[in-house]
Coordinates of C-alpha atoms in Angstrom, one line a residue:
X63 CA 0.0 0.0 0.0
X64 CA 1.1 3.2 -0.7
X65 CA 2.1 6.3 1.9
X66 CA 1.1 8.8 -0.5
X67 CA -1.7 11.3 0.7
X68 CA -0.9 14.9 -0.3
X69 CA 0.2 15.4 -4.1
X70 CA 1.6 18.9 -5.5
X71 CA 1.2 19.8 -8.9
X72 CA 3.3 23.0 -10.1
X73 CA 1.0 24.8 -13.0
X74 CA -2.6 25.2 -13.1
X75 CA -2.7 25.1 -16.8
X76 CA -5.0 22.7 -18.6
X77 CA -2.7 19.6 -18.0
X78 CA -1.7 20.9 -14.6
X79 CA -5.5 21.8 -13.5
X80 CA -6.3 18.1 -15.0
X81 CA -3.8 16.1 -13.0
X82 CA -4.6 18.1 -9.7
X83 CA -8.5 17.2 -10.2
X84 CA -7.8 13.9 -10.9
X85 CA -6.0 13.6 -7.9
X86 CA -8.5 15.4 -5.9
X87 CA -11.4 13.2 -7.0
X88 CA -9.2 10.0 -6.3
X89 CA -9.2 11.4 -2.4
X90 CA -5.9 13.0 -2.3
X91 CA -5.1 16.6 -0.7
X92 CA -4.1 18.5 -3.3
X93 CA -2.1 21.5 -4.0
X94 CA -1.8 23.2 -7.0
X95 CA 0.7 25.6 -7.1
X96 CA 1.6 28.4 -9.6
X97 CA 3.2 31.8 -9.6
X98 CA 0.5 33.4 -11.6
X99 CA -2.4 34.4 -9.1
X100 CA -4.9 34.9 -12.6
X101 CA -3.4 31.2 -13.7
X102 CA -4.6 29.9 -10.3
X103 CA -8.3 31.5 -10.3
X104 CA -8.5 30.3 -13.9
X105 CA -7.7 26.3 -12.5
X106 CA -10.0 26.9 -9.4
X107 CA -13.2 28.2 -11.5
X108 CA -12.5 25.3 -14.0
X109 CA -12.3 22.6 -11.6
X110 CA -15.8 24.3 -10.1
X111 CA -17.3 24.0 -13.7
X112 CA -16.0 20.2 -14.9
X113 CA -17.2 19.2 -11.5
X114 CA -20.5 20.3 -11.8
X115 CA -20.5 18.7 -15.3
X116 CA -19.7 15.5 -14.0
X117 CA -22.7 16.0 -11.1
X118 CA -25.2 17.4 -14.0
X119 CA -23.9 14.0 -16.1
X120 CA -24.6 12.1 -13.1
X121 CA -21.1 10.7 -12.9
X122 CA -20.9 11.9 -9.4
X123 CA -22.5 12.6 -6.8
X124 CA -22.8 16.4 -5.4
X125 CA -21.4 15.8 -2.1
X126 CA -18.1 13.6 -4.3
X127 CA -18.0 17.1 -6.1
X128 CA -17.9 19.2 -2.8
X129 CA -15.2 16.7 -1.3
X130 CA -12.9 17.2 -4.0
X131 CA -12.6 21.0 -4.0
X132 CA -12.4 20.7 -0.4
X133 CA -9.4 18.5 -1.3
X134 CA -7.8 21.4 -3.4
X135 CA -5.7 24.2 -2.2
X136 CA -5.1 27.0 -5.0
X137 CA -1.2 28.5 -3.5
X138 CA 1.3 31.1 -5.0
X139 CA 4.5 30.2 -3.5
X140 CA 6.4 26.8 -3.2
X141 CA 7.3 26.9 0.4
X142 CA 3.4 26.1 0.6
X143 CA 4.1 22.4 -1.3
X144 CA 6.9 21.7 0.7
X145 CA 5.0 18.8 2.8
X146 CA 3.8 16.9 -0.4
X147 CA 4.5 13.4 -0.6
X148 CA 4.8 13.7 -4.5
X149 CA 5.5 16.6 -6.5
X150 CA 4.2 16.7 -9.7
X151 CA 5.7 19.6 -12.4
X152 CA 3.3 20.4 -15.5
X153 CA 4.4 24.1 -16.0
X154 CA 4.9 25.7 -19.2
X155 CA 7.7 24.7 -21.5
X156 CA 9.4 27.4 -21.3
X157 CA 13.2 27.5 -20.4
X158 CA 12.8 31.2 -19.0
X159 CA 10.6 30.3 -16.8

């Protein structure tokens, strides 16, 4: 069995945003982390609106929606991941950054 309970995931772009969701809906606390506050409030109002797909689609149950975006933290600086079990990187390719 594994120890794994908390899982970071460094950029809340589409494949970031997707991996922490996942992750939250598989009962994991979950931080997404990027540097861009507008990046973060983008991820969080997304996760809100797939969520409430899923519920509308019946492939969840409202209070399994609510659970996972209680499961999701939306943070700005890495100190805040430093606790994660597993870090998971899905930032921009981008070598500047």
């Amino acid at each position: 069995m594994s120890n794994i309970s908390t899982i970071a995931v460094c950029g809340a772009g589409q494949m970031g945003g997707g991996i922490a969701q996942v992750a939250a809906v598989k009962g994991f606390k979950t931080f997404v982390f990027d540097s861009q506050n507008e990046a973060l409030r983008k991820c969080q109002d997304t996760h809100a609106k797939r969520l409430a797909r899923d519920v509308e689609k019946q492939k969840m149950t409202q209070a399994d929606a609510d659970a996972a975006l209680k499961r999701i933290t939306y943070v700005h600086h890495l100190e805040q991941i430093k606790d994660a079990d597993i870090v998971i990187e899905a930032i921009v390719e981008d070598a500047a950054v």
